[in-house]
PDB file of C-alpha atoms and ligand atoms in Angstrom:
ATOM      1  CA  UNK A   1     -12.435  13.671  24.669  1.00 38.00           C
ATOM      2  CA  UNK A   2     -11.318  10.565  26.529  1.00 42.00           C
ATOM      3  CA  UNK A   3      -7.714   9.734  27.376  1.00 45.00           C
ATOM      4  CA  UNK A   4      -7.788   6.917  24.857  1.00 48.00           C
ATOM      5  CA  UNK A   5      -8.723   9.107  21.934  1.00 50.00           C
ATOM      6  CA  UNK A   6      -6.061  11.632  22.940  1.00 48.00           C
ATOM      7  CA  UNK A   7      -3.337   9.001  22.775  1.00 52.00           C
ATOM      8  CA  UNK A   8      -4.853   7.615  19.591  1.00 56.00           C
ATOM      9  CA  UNK A   9      -4.636  10.979  17.890  1.00 51.00           C
ATOM     10  CA  UNK A  10      -1.085  11.485  19.078  1.00 52.00           C
ATOM     11  CA  UNK A  11      -0.102   8.138  17.562  1.00 65.00           C
ATOM     12  CA  UNK A  12      -1.793   8.954  14.276  1.00 68.00           C
ATOM     13  CA  UNK A  13       0.228  12.176  13.960  1.00 69.00           C
ATOM     14  CA  UNK A  14       3.548  10.718  14.986  1.00 70.00           C
ATOM     15  CA  UNK A  15       5.460   9.831  11.834  1.00 70.00           C
ATOM     16  CA  UNK A  16       7.564   6.712  12.289  1.00 73.00           C
ATOM     17  CA  UNK A  17      10.514   5.659  10.129  1.00 74.00           C
ATOM     18  CA  UNK A  18      13.014   8.496   9.895  1.00 77.00           C
ATOM     19  CA  UNK A  19      10.457  10.844  11.454  1.00 77.00           C
ATOM     20  CA  UNK A  20      10.453  12.895   8.279  1.00 88.00           C
ATOM     21  CA  UNK A  21       6.995  13.161   6.785  1.00 94.00           C
ATOM     22  CA  UNK A  22       6.203  11.228   3.587  1.00 96.00           C
ATOM     23  CA  UNK A  23       2.407  11.080   3.595  1.00 97.00           C
ATOM     24  CA  UNK A  24      -0.005  13.299   5.468  1.00 96.00           C
ATOM     25  CA  UNK A  25      -3.748  12.722   5.555  1.00 97.00           C
ATOM     26  CA  UNK A  26      -5.615  15.386   7.429  1.00 97.00           C
ATOM     27  CA  UNK A  27      -9.361  15.221   8.195  1.00 97.00           C
ATOM     28  CA  UNK A  28      -9.965  13.278   4.982  1.00 98.00           C
ATOM     29  CA  UNK A  29     -13.565  12.490   4.070  1.00 98.00           C
ATOM     30  CA  UNK A  30     -14.749  10.364   1.180  1.00 98.00           C
ATOM     31  CA  UNK A  31     -18.334   9.765   0.127  1.00 98.00           C
ATOM     32  CA  UNK A  32     -19.829   7.323  -2.331  1.00 98.00           C
ATOM     33  CA  UNK A  33     -23.211   8.945  -2.902  1.00 97.00           C
ATOM     34  CA  UNK A  34     -24.899   9.073   0.487  1.00 98.00           C
ATOM     35  CA  UNK A  35     -22.455   6.584   2.028  1.00 98.00           C
ATOM     36  CA  UNK A  36     -19.445   7.967   3.855  1.00 98.00           C
ATOM     37  CA  UNK A  37     -16.506   5.605   3.209  1.00 98.00           C
ATOM     38  CA  UNK A  38     -13.867   7.693   5.037  1.00 98.00           C
ATOM     39  CA  UNK A  39     -14.599   9.859   8.031  1.00 98.00           C
ATOM     40  CA  UNK A  40     -12.091  12.422   9.285  1.00 97.00           C
ATOM     41  CA  UNK A  41      -8.999  10.352   8.568  1.00 97.00           C
ATOM     42  CA  UNK A  42      -5.836  11.727  10.178  1.00 96.00           C
ATOM     43  CA  UNK A  43      -2.622   9.845   9.531  1.00 96.00           C
ATOM     44  CA  UNK A  44       1.007  10.786   9.006  1.00 96.00           C
ATOM     45  CA  UNK A  45       3.395   8.213   7.578  1.00 96.00           C
ATOM     46  CA  UNK A  46       7.111   8.842   7.926  1.00 95.00           C
ATOM     47  CA  UNK A  47       9.805   8.283   5.360  1.00 96.00           C
ATOM     48  CA  UNK A  48      10.903   4.615   5.489  1.00 96.00           C
ATOM     49  CA  UNK A  49       8.022   3.753   7.738  1.00 96.00           C
ATOM     50  CA  UNK A  50       5.915   0.598   7.265  1.00 97.00           C
ATOM     51  CA  UNK A  51       2.277   0.993   8.260  1.00 97.00           C
ATOM     52  CA  UNK A  52      -0.073  -1.992   8.185  1.00 98.00           C
ATOM     53  CA  UNK A  53      -3.782  -1.191   7.882  1.00 98.00           C
ATOM     54  CA  UNK A  54      -6.262  -3.795   9.033  1.00 97.00           C
ATOM     55  CA  UNK A  55      -9.932  -3.905   9.879  1.00 97.00           C
ATOM     56  CA  UNK A  56     -13.182  -5.578   8.874  1.00 97.00           C
ATOM     57  CA  UNK A  57     -14.306  -5.847   5.276  1.00 96.00           C
ATOM     58  CA  UNK A  58     -15.968  -2.622   4.137  1.00 98.00           C
ATOM     59  CA  UNK A  59     -14.238  -0.460   6.748  1.00 98.00           C
ATOM     60  CA  UNK A  60     -12.599   1.807   4.159  1.00 98.00           C
ATOM     61  CA  UNK A  61      -9.071   0.379   3.927  1.00 98.00           C
ATOM     62  CA  UNK A  62      -8.954   0.173   0.130  1.00 98.00           C
ATOM     63  CA  UNK A  63     -10.640   3.533  -0.207  1.00 98.00           C
ATOM     64  CA  UNK A  64      -7.986   5.124   1.993  1.00 98.00           C
ATOM     65  CA  UNK A  65      -5.030   3.863  -0.005  1.00 97.00           C
ATOM     66  CA  UNK A  66      -6.817   4.475  -3.296  1.00 97.00           C
ATOM     67  CA  UNK A  67      -7.244   8.104  -2.259  1.00 97.00           C
ATOM     68  CA  UNK A  68      -3.516   8.335  -1.517  1.00 96.00           C
ATOM     69  CA  UNK A  69      -2.629   7.634  -5.145  1.00 92.00           C
ATOM     70  CA  UNK A  70      -5.718   9.340  -6.474  1.00 92.00           C
ATOM     71  CA  UNK A  71      -7.466   6.277  -7.851  1.00 93.00           C
ATOM     72  CA  UNK A  72     -10.272   7.821  -5.810  1.00 95.00           C
ATOM     73  CA  UNK A  73     -10.723  11.517  -5.192  1.00 95.00           C
ATOM     74  CA  UNK A  74     -11.265  12.519  -1.571  1.00 96.00           C
ATOM     75  CA  UNK A  75     -14.096  14.951  -0.915  1.00 97.00           C
ATOM     76  CA  UNK A  76     -12.684  16.937   1.981  1.00 97.00           C
ATOM     77  CA  UNK A  77      -9.497  17.291   3.955  1.00 97.00           C
ATOM     78  CA  UNK A  78      -5.914  17.262   2.720  1.00 96.00           C
ATOM     79  CA  UNK A  79      -3.610  14.553   1.386  1.00 96.00           C
ATOM     80  CA  UNK A  80       0.050  15.387   0.862  1.00 95.00           C
ATOM     81  CA  UNK A  81       2.516  12.881  -0.631  1.00 95.00           C
ATOM     82  CA  UNK A  82       6.182  13.800  -0.444  1.00 94.00           C
ATOM     83  CA  UNK A  83       5.325  17.470  -0.314  1.00 92.00           C
ATOM     84  CA  UNK A  84       2.833  17.306  -3.189  1.00 92.00           C
ATOM     85  CA  UNK A  85      -0.718  18.127  -2.172  1.00 93.00           C
ATOM     86  CA  UNK A  86      -3.251  16.121  -4.164  1.00 93.00           C
ATOM     87  CA  UNK A  87      -5.424  18.423  -6.222  1.00 88.00           C
ATOM     88  CA  UNK A  88      -7.525  18.270  -9.364  1.00 84.00           C
ATOM     89  CA  UNK A  89      -4.631  19.377 -11.519  1.00 84.00           C
ATOM     90  CA  UNK A  90      -3.827  16.546 -13.957  1.00 81.00           C
ATOM     91  CA  UNK A  91      -0.086  17.221 -13.834  1.00 83.00           C
ATOM     92  CA  UNK A  92      -0.233  17.013 -10.065  1.00 85.00           C
ATOM     93  CA  UNK A  93      -1.960  13.623 -10.243  1.00 85.00           C
ATOM     94  CA  UNK A  94       0.634  12.311 -12.689  1.00 85.00           C
ATOM     95  CA  UNK A  95       3.405  13.561 -10.444  1.00 88.00           C
ATOM     96  CA  UNK A  96       1.961  11.734  -7.442  1.00 89.00           C
ATOM     97  CA  UNK A  97       1.304   8.514  -9.396  1.00 88.00           C
ATOM     98  CA  UNK A  98       4.939   8.456 -10.438  1.00 88.00           C
ATOM     99  CA  UNK A  99       5.988   8.524  -6.799  1.00 92.00           C
ATOM    100  CA  UNK A 100       3.523   5.941  -5.568  1.00 96.00           C
ATOM    101  CA  UNK A 101       3.605   2.282  -6.585  1.00 96.00           C
ATOM    102  CA  UNK A 102       0.560   0.122  -6.024  1.00 96.00           C
ATOM    103  CA  UNK A 103       0.075  -3.625  -5.738  1.00 97.00           C
ATOM    104  CA  UNK A 104      -3.450  -5.021  -5.757  1.00 96.00           C
ATOM    105  CA  UNK A 105      -5.045  -8.217  -4.557  1.00 95.00           C
ATOM    106  CA  UNK A 106      -5.546  -9.252  -8.187  1.00 95.00           C
ATOM    107  CA  UNK A 107      -2.162  -8.937  -9.826  1.00 92.00           C
ATOM    108  CA  UNK A 108      -3.540  -7.134 -12.911  1.00 92.00           C
ATOM    109  CA  UNK A 109      -0.660  -8.134 -15.178  1.00 97.00           C
ATOM    110  CA  UNK A 110      -1.173  -7.665 -18.905  1.00 97.00           C
ATOM    111  CA  UNK A 111      -1.799 -11.220 -20.168  1.00 97.00           C
ATOM    112  CA  UNK A 112      -0.515 -10.604 -23.695  1.00 98.00           C
ATOM    113  CA  UNK A 113       2.832  -9.194 -22.558  1.00 98.00           C
ATOM    114  CA  UNK A 114       5.806 -11.151 -21.239  1.00 98.00           C
ATOM    115  CA  UNK A 115       6.941 -10.650 -17.655  1.00 98.00           C
ATOM    116  CA  UNK A 116       9.785  -8.430 -18.846  1.00 98.00           C
ATOM    117  CA  UNK A 117       7.409  -6.399 -21.033  1.00 98.00           C
ATOM    118  CA  UNK A 118       4.953  -6.026 -18.148  1.00 98.00           C
ATOM    119  CA  UNK A 119       7.706  -4.562 -15.999  1.00 98.00           C
ATOM    120  CA  UNK A 120       9.217  -2.261 -18.606  1.00 97.00           C
ATOM    121  CA  UNK A 121       5.991  -0.922 -20.138  1.00 96.00           C
ATOM    122  CA  UNK A 122       5.483   2.053 -17.825  1.00 93.00           C
ATOM    123  CA  UNK A 123       9.147   3.094 -17.578  1.00 94.00           C
ATOM    124  CA  UNK A 124       9.346   3.075 -21.365  1.00 94.00           C
ATOM    125  CA  UNK A 125       6.045   4.816 -22.035  1.00 91.00           C
ATOM    126  CA  UNK A 126       5.850   7.192 -19.093  1.00 86.00           C
ATOM    127  CA  UNK A 127       9.489   7.865 -18.342  1.00 85.00           C
ATOM    128  CA  UNK A 128      10.618   7.402 -21.972  1.00 90.00           C
ATOM    129  CA  UNK A 129      13.680   5.422 -20.911  1.00 91.00           C
ATOM    130  CA  UNK A 130      15.579   3.399 -23.533  1.00 93.00           C
ATOM    131  CA  UNK A 131      14.922  -0.347 -23.817  1.00 95.00           C
ATOM    132  CA  UNK A 132      18.378  -1.566 -22.758  1.00 96.00           C
ATOM    133  CA  UNK A 133      18.165   0.488 -19.588  1.00 96.00           C
ATOM    134  CA  UNK A 134      14.617  -0.627 -18.679  1.00 97.00           C
ATOM    135  CA  UNK A 135      15.436  -4.268 -19.504  1.00 97.00           C
ATOM    136  CA  UNK A 136      18.475  -4.367 -17.265  1.00 98.00           C
ATOM    137  CA  UNK A 137      16.609  -2.630 -14.435  1.00 97.00           C
ATOM    138  CA  UNK A 138      13.713  -5.095 -14.850  1.00 98.00           C
ATOM    139  CA  UNK A 139      16.146  -8.015 -14.612  1.00 98.00           C
ATOM    140  CA  UNK A 140      17.599  -6.566 -11.405  1.00 98.00           C
ATOM    141  CA  UNK A 141      14.082  -6.308  -9.990  1.00 98.00           C
ATOM    142  CA  UNK A 142      13.265  -9.885 -11.007  1.00 98.00           C
ATOM    143  CA  UNK A 143      16.454 -11.006  -9.225  1.00 97.00           C
ATOM    144  CA  UNK A 144      15.277  -9.109  -6.199  1.00 97.00           C
ATOM    145  CA  UNK A 145      11.918 -10.892  -6.127  1.00 97.00           C
ATOM    146  CA  UNK A 146      13.732 -14.132  -6.954  1.00 97.00           C
ATOM    147  CA  UNK A 147      12.240 -15.050 -10.338  1.00 98.00           C
ATOM    148  CA  UNK A 148      14.732 -13.875 -12.999  1.00 98.00           C
ATOM    149  CA  UNK A 149      14.202 -17.137 -14.901  1.00 98.00           C
ATOM    150  CA  UNK A 150      10.570 -16.155 -15.600  1.00 98.00           C
ATOM    151  CA  UNK A 151      11.428 -13.003 -17.575  1.00 98.00           C
ATOM    152  CA  UNK A 152      10.356 -14.256 -20.993  1.00 98.00           C
ATOM    153  CA  UNK A 153       7.247 -16.153 -19.966  1.00 98.00           C
ATOM    154  CA  UNK A 154       3.658 -14.889 -19.981  1.00 98.00           C
ATOM    155  CA  UNK A 155       1.657 -14.263 -16.782  1.00 98.00           C
ATOM    156  CA  UNK A 156      -0.574 -17.333 -17.269  1.00 97.00           C
ATOM    157  CA  UNK A 157       2.523 -19.552 -17.141  1.00 98.00           C
ATOM    158  CA  UNK A 158       3.370 -18.363 -13.621  1.00 98.00           C
ATOM    159  CA  UNK A 159       1.903 -19.308 -10.252  1.00 97.00           C
ATOM    160  CA  UNK A 160      -0.121 -16.721  -8.321  1.00 97.00           C
ATOM    161  CA  UNK A 161       2.771 -16.085  -5.964  1.00 98.00           C
ATOM    162  CA  UNK A 162       5.133 -15.534  -8.879  1.00 98.00           C
ATOM    163  CA  UNK A 163       2.650 -13.212 -10.598  1.00 98.00           C
ATOM    164  CA  UNK A 164       2.291 -11.141  -7.470  1.00 98.00           C
ATOM    165  CA  UNK A 165       6.080 -10.833  -7.222  1.00 98.00           C
ATOM    166  CA  UNK A 166       6.071  -9.618 -10.831  1.00 98.00           C
ATOM    167  CA  UNK A 167       3.432  -7.057  -9.845  1.00 98.00           C
ATOM    168  CA  UNK A 168       5.753  -5.856  -7.074  1.00 98.00           C
ATOM    169  CA  UNK A 169       8.688  -5.664  -9.503  1.00 98.00           C
ATOM    170  CA  UNK A 170       6.507  -3.795 -11.991  1.00 97.00           C
ATOM    171  CA  UNK A 171       5.571  -1.200  -9.389  1.00 97.00           C
ATOM    172  CA  UNK A 172       9.218  -0.833  -8.345  1.00 97.00           C
ATOM    173  CA  UNK A 173      10.278  -0.279 -11.948  1.00 97.00           C
ATOM    174  CA  UNK A 174       8.957   3.276 -11.708  1.00 94.00           C
ATOM    175  CA  UNK A 175      11.304   3.873  -8.755  1.00 95.00           C
ATOM    176  CA  UNK A 176       8.480   4.947  -6.462  1.00 96.00           C
ATOM    177  CA  UNK A 177       9.103   6.613  -3.135  1.00 96.00           C
ATOM    178  CA  UNK A 178       6.091   4.950  -1.565  1.00 97.00           C
ATOM    179  CA  UNK A 179       4.535   1.526  -2.106  1.00 98.00           C
ATOM    180  CA  UNK A 180       0.887   0.824  -1.369  1.00 98.00           C
ATOM    181  CA  UNK A 181      -0.302  -2.765  -1.070  1.00 98.00           C
ATOM    182  CA  UNK A 182      -3.976  -3.703  -1.006  1.00 98.00           C
ATOM    183  CA  UNK A 183      -4.344  -7.206   0.446  1.00 98.00           C
ATOM    184  CA  UNK A 184      -1.513  -8.514  -1.730  1.00 98.00           C
ATOM    185  CA  UNK A 185      -1.721 -12.080  -0.437  1.00 97.00           C
ATOM    186  CA  UNK A 186      -5.450 -12.591  -0.014  1.00 96.00           C
ATOM    187  CA  UNK A 187      -5.989 -14.058  -3.491  1.00 95.00           C
ATOM    188  CA  UNK A 188      -3.111 -16.514  -3.096  1.00 97.00           C
ATOM    189  CA  UNK A 189      -3.064 -20.163  -2.150  1.00 95.00           C
ATOM    190  CA  UNK A 190      -1.598 -20.538   1.342  1.00 94.00           C
ATOM    191  CA  UNK A 191       1.673 -22.065   0.161  1.00 95.00           C
ATOM    192  CA  UNK A 192       2.400 -18.975  -1.937  1.00 96.00           C
ATOM    193  CA  UNK A 193       1.791 -16.361   0.702  1.00 97.00           C
ATOM    194  CA  UNK A 194       5.226 -16.606   2.254  1.00 96.00           C
ATOM    195  CA  UNK A 195       7.162 -15.960  -0.946  1.00 97.00           C
ATOM    196  CA  UNK A 196       5.236 -12.730  -1.507  1.00 98.00           C
ATOM    197  CA  UNK A 197       5.559 -11.630   2.120  1.00 97.00           C
ATOM    198  CA  UNK A 198       9.300 -12.379   1.944  1.00 97.00           C
ATOM    199  CA  UNK A 199       9.627 -10.002  -1.014  1.00 97.00           C
ATOM    200  CA  UNK A 200       7.716  -7.357   0.968  1.00 98.00           C
ATOM    201  CA  UNK A 201       9.913  -7.867   4.035  1.00 97.00           C
ATOM    202  CA  UNK A 202      12.990  -7.392   1.877  1.00 96.00           C
ATOM    203  CA  UNK A 203      11.484  -4.208   0.465  1.00 97.00           C
ATOM    204  CA  UNK A 204      10.696  -2.899   3.941  1.00 96.00           C
ATOM    205  CA  UNK A 205      14.233  -3.651   5.083  1.00 95.00           C
ATOM    206  CA  UNK A 206      15.604  -1.776   2.090  1.00 96.00           C
ATOM    207  CA  UNK A 207      13.974   1.367   3.513  1.00 96.00           C
ATOM    208  CA  UNK A 208      10.876   1.668   1.326  1.00 97.00           C
ATOM    209  CA  UNK A 209       7.983   3.647   2.770  1.00 97.00           C
ATOM    210  CA  UNK A 210       5.021   1.278   2.706  1.00 98.00           C
ATOM    211  CA  UNK A 211       1.332   1.209   3.540  1.00 98.00           C
ATOM    212  CA  UNK A 212       0.111  -2.365   3.517  1.00 98.00           C
ATOM    213  CA  UNK A 213      -3.530  -3.350   3.858  1.00 98.00           C
ATOM    214  CA  UNK A 214      -3.255  -6.868   5.189  1.00 97.00           C
ATOM    215  CA  UNK A 215      -4.549  -9.303   7.724  1.00 95.00           C
ATOM    216  CA  UNK A 216      -1.247 -11.170   7.813  1.00 96.00           C
ATOM    217  CA  UNK A 217      -0.638 -10.468  11.452  1.00 95.00           C
ATOM    218  CA  UNK A 218       2.685 -12.336  11.495  1.00 95.00           C
ATOM    219  CA  UNK A 219       3.934  -9.923   8.861  1.00 96.00           C
ATOM    220  CA  UNK A 220       2.483  -6.963  10.750  1.00 96.00           C
ATOM    221  CA  UNK A 221       4.137  -8.035  13.971  1.00 95.00           C
ATOM    222  CA  UNK A 222       7.503  -8.534  12.301  1.00 94.00           C
ATOM    223  CA  UNK A 223       7.648  -5.571   9.938  1.00 95.00           C
ATOM    224  CA  UNK A 224       5.155  -2.850  10.837  1.00 97.00           C
ATOM    225  CA  UNK A 225       6.332   0.261  12.622  1.00 96.00           C
ATOM    226  CA  UNK A 226       2.686   1.007  13.346  1.00 96.00           C
ATOM    227  CA  UNK A 227      -0.613  -0.729  12.823  1.00 97.00           C
ATOM    228  CA  UNK A 228      -3.737   1.205  11.906  1.00 97.00           C
ATOM    229  CA  UNK A 229      -7.052  -0.390  12.752  1.00 97.00           C
ATOM    230  CA  UNK A 230     -10.054   0.836  10.773  1.00 98.00           C
ATOM    231  CA  UNK A 231     -13.727   0.130  11.331  1.00 97.00           C
ATOM    232  CA  UNK A 232     -16.872   1.848  10.049  1.00 97.00           C
ATOM    233  CA  UNK A 233     -14.994   4.307   7.813  1.00 98.00           C
ATOM    234  CA  UNK A 234     -12.804   5.583  10.660  1.00 97.00           C
ATOM    235  CA  UNK A 235      -9.391   5.025  12.125  1.00 97.00           C
ATOM    236  CA  UNK A 236     -10.252   3.475  15.461  1.00 97.00           C
ATOM    237  CA  UNK A 237      -6.787   2.854  16.823  1.00 95.00           C
ATOM    238  CA  UNK A 238      -3.149   3.361  15.834  1.00 96.00           C
ATOM    239  CA  UNK A 239      -0.208   1.886  17.618  1.00 94.00           C
ATOM    240  CA  UNK A 240       2.999  -0.093  17.506  1.00 94.00           C
ATOM    241  CA  UNK A 241       2.587  -3.860  17.020  1.00 95.00           C
ATOM    242  CA  UNK A 242       3.428  -4.321  20.675  1.00 93.00           C
ATOM    243  CA  UNK A 243       0.688  -1.931  21.753  1.00 92.00           C
ATOM    244  CA  UNK A 244      -1.739  -3.263  19.197  1.00 94.00           C
ATOM    245  CA  UNK A 245      -1.406  -6.953  19.999  1.00 94.00           C
ATOM    246  CA  UNK A 246      -0.838  -6.822  23.731  1.00 94.00           C
ATOM    247  CA  UNK A 247      -2.755  -3.770  24.871  1.00 93.00           C
ATOM    248  CA  UNK A 248      -5.465  -2.709  22.422  1.00 94.00           C
ATOM    249  CA  UNK A 249      -7.584   0.064  23.901  1.00 94.00           C
ATOM    250  CA  UNK A 250     -10.775   0.004  21.896  1.00 95.00           C
ATOM    251  CA  UNK A 251     -13.527  -2.578  22.067  1.00 96.00           C
ATOM    252  CA  UNK A 252     -13.766  -2.782  18.288  1.00 96.00           C
ATOM    253  CA  UNK A 253     -10.051  -3.567  18.074  1.00 96.00           C
ATOM    254  CA  UNK A 254     -10.307  -6.259  20.739  1.00 96.00           C
ATOM    255  CA  UNK A 255     -13.243  -7.847  18.962  1.00 95.00           C
ATOM    256  CA  UNK A 256     -11.431  -7.813  15.621  1.00 96.00           C
ATOM    257  CA  UNK A 257      -8.282  -9.340  17.095  1.00 94.00           C
ATOM    258  CA  UNK A 258     -10.284 -12.049  18.825  1.00 93.00           C
ATOM    259  CA  UNK A 259     -11.733 -12.993  15.450  1.00 92.00           C
ATOM    260  CA  UNK A 260      -8.517 -13.139  13.452  1.00 88.00           C
ATOM    261  CA  UNK A 261      -5.829 -14.296  15.893  1.00 79.00           C
TER     262      UNK A 261
HETATM  263  P1  ADP B   1     -12.340  -2.390   2.654  1.00 88.24           P
HETATM  264  O1  ADP B   1     -11.191  -2.266   1.713  1.00 88.24           O
HETATM  265  O2  ADP B   1     -11.998  -2.022   4.064  1.00 88.24           O
HETATM  266  O3  ADP B   1     -12.993  -3.731   2.595  1.00 88.24           O
HETATM  267  P2  ADP B   1     -13.525  -0.417   0.923  1.00 88.24           P
HETATM  268  O4  ADP B   1     -12.680   0.774   1.099  1.00 88.24           O
HETATM  269  O5  ADP B   1     -13.338  -1.212  -0.319  1.00 88.24           O
HETATM  270  O6  ADP B   1     -13.444  -1.337   2.218  1.00 88.24           O
HETATM  271  O7  ADP B   1     -15.043   0.003   0.935  1.00 88.24           O
HETATM  272  C1  ADP B   1     -15.590   0.759   1.987  1.00 88.24           C
HETATM  273  C2  ADP B   1     -17.051   0.964   1.712  1.00 88.24           C
HETATM  274  O8  ADP B   1     -17.211   1.805   0.584  1.00 88.24           O
HETATM  275  C3  ADP B   1     -17.801  -0.325   1.409  1.00 88.24           C
HETATM  276  O9  ADP B   1     -19.073  -0.235   2.014  1.00 88.24           O
HETATM  277  C4  ADP B   1     -17.917  -0.310  -0.092  1.00 88.24           C
HETATM  278  O10 ADP B   1     -19.090  -0.976  -0.492  1.00 88.24           O
HETATM  279  C5  ADP B   1     -17.994   1.170  -0.396  1.00 88.24           C
HETATM  280  N1  ADP B   1     -17.430   1.443  -1.717  1.00 88.24           N
HETATM  281  C6  ADP B   1     -16.156   1.244  -2.085  1.00 88.24           C
HETATM  282  N2  ADP B   1     -15.947   1.626  -3.353  1.00 88.24           N
HETATM  283  C7  ADP B   1     -17.153   2.092  -3.804  1.00 88.24           C
HETATM  284  C8  ADP B   1     -17.607   2.638  -5.051  1.00 88.24           C
HETATM  285  N3  ADP B   1     -16.782   2.809  -6.079  1.00 88.24           N
HETATM  286  N4  ADP B   1     -18.907   2.989  -5.122  1.00 88.24           N
HETATM  287  C9  ADP B   1     -19.735   2.842  -4.089  1.00 88.24           C
HETATM  288  N5  ADP B   1     -19.373   2.348  -2.875  1.00 88.24           N
HETATM  289  C10 ADP B   1     -18.101   1.971  -2.743  1.00 88.24           C
HETATM  290 MG1   MG B   2     -10.355  -3.628   0.432  1.00 88.24          MG
END
């Protein structure tokens, strides 16, 4: 083992944030048929930590975060979220999903429901909370993402940036302990990226534990505690933004940075 890989592994195991462990991935493998999409993934994310995952298309970024909330089932290794180890037990999966909010590249709002109804649907159906309580919480969340005036409109009446902020509010409505973002700004027109990133910065500053797949390196530099670089189904390098941008160790990281910066 080289010195570089030793320090890489140490960084992958070192939970940031409060130092208390929120997510642990240990030697996680994922296969799609004969293709291995995740190879021996080791990563610990601390409570209140913000981890940005970047890397070339097809490197396994989405697969990794989809395994963390069990949209995909990993084939080997261990994933633990807030003390709950992911297993085949349906109740276990529901328990984890309740703790983990997810925001996708495509906002996936229900077109036939108003913004308010989109946000309150899961809390009402899954948590069985009364309407007045879910409505007032939804309005607080819309204030937080700065679009309370859109509450009674339908998704198609909103811009992409506004719809993505609704998607964030909708995920927060379940009071998750962790938020996963999969390229939340890559489907947006450039002028709308900032308003979504601003909402994510606010969320990070509020102490949310976040894993964000993104190539917004300005955001990563400003908000990430650590950056994970993936390539070819593996974690190639993990480090603080300072380390990552000024002193990347691996050739694949250097090449990637030279292409996107
Ligand atoms: P990234 O998000 O880094 O672009 P993904 O995690 O989406 O990469 O995909 C990693 C690899 O796994 C890609 O080669 C992709 O084609 C493959 N893959 C992802 N999902 C599936 C699936 N459901 N079935 C088969 N192959 C898949
Ligand atoms: Mg992806």
